[in-house]
Amino acid sequence: MPELPEVETIRRGLLKAMKGQCVSKIIVRRTDLRRPVPRNFIDMVSGKRILNVNRRAKYLLVILESNVVVIVHLGMSGRMVIERGTDPNIPSRKHEHIVFILEGDINVRFSDPRRFGLIEISNSKNLSSHELLKNIGIEPLSKEFNALMLVEQFKKRKRTIKSVLLDQSIVAGLGNIYVCEGLFMAKISPTRITHSLTFKEIEIFVIKIKQLLLDAIRSGGSTLKDHVSATGNMGYFQYKFLVYGREDKPCMICGEAITRINQAGRSTFFCNNCQK
Ligand SMILES: [Zn+2]
């Protein structure tokens, strides 16, 4: 599943290809995604110019003129592939549900084999109150995400730090992988109850998680730098994880075996020796 750095990397690629372009045609081949594609989707989007491509949590927001916003979520397996110079009338490729045909010979193709992704429309004036976006917490790369804010959130709750960080209504877009990695880098055990954390620990966590996300975006940017090519290959990049997926492998700091536990149905990887 794409996490925040992957979605941000995709956003940057889409921005480069789409900004300023006019949508000359939309092909909708399948409407039964996680939510049905709105009936008026083609009418609302066709002929409009793309002003920007933003991101909120793991939602991509394609901002069009006339206050129209296309909200895209990639779900588990969704992709937005940019192609140049291909014939837009070529037969449907497997799992390719929606094609944006832009002037200037660019196509953006939304494919999603498992169909947990979605495409929605909103008016830009009501975007923050849209039902998909209204309960989303603070962006971890924003200034508002800081130790003071987390302390406030943490002291209200008697839950583990892992579960609070994964709660999308508190922090937007942090997934299992980056929470495991961030807690390892900050040397905090994922089983700690939030109100037991010191300000210093929280401060270190904030610095580490921001660093980690920015590094991942940077590495994704280089991996995906040619994703606008005709191959359309936009595979998610492989960041080099320190604990995630490394059960029983030696900790890169102390050499002890990495532990895997189950927290709320998700695997947590951590070093029992380094993380307190
Ligand atoms: Zn260790």
Coordinates of N, CA and C and ligand atoms in Angstrom, one line a residue, residues 184 243 250-258 270-275, ligand 1:
F184 N 11.7 3.4 16.1 CA 13.0 2.8 16.3 C 14.0 3.9 16.3
V243 N 13.9 -1.6 10.7 CA 13.2 -2.7 11.5 C 12.0 -3.3 10.7
P250 N 19.3 -9.2 12.8 CA 20.0 -8.4 13.8 C 19.7 -6.9 13.7
C251 N 19.5 -6.3 14.9 CA 19.3 -4.9 14.9 C 20.5 -4.2 14.4
M252 N 20.3 -3.1 13.6 CA 21.5 -2.5 12.9 C 22.3 -1.7 13.9
I253 N 21.7 -1.5 15.1 CA 22.5 -0.7 16.2 C 23.2 -1.7 17.2
C254 N 22.4 -2.6 17.7 CA 22.9 -3.4 18.8 C 23.1 -4.9 18.5
G255 N 22.6 -5.3 17.4 CA 22.8 -6.7 16.9 C 21.8 -7.7 17.5
E256 N 20.9 -7.3 18.5 CA 19.9 -8.2 19.0 C 18.9 -8.4 17.9
A257 N 18.1 -9.6 18.0 CA 17.1 -9.9 17.0 C 15.9 -8.9 17.1
I258 N 15.5 -8.5 15.9 CA 14.3 -7.6 15.9 C 13.1 -8.5 16.3
F270 N 10.2 -4.1 16.2 CA 11.1 -3.2 17.0 C 12.2 -3.9 17.6
C271 N 13.2 -3.1 18.2 CA 14.3 -3.7 18.9 C 14.0 -3.6 20.4
N272 N 13.8 -4.7 21.1 CA 13.5 -4.7 22.5 C 14.6 -4.2 23.3
N273 N 15.8 -4.1 22.8 CA 17.0 -3.7 23.5 C 17.2 -2.2 23.3
C274 N 17.0 -1.7 22.1 CA 17.3 -0.2 21.9 C 16.1 0.6 22.2
Q275 N 14.9 0.1 22.1 CA 13.7 0.9 22.3 C 13.1 0.7 23.6
Ligands
ZN1 ZN 18.9 -2.7 19.0

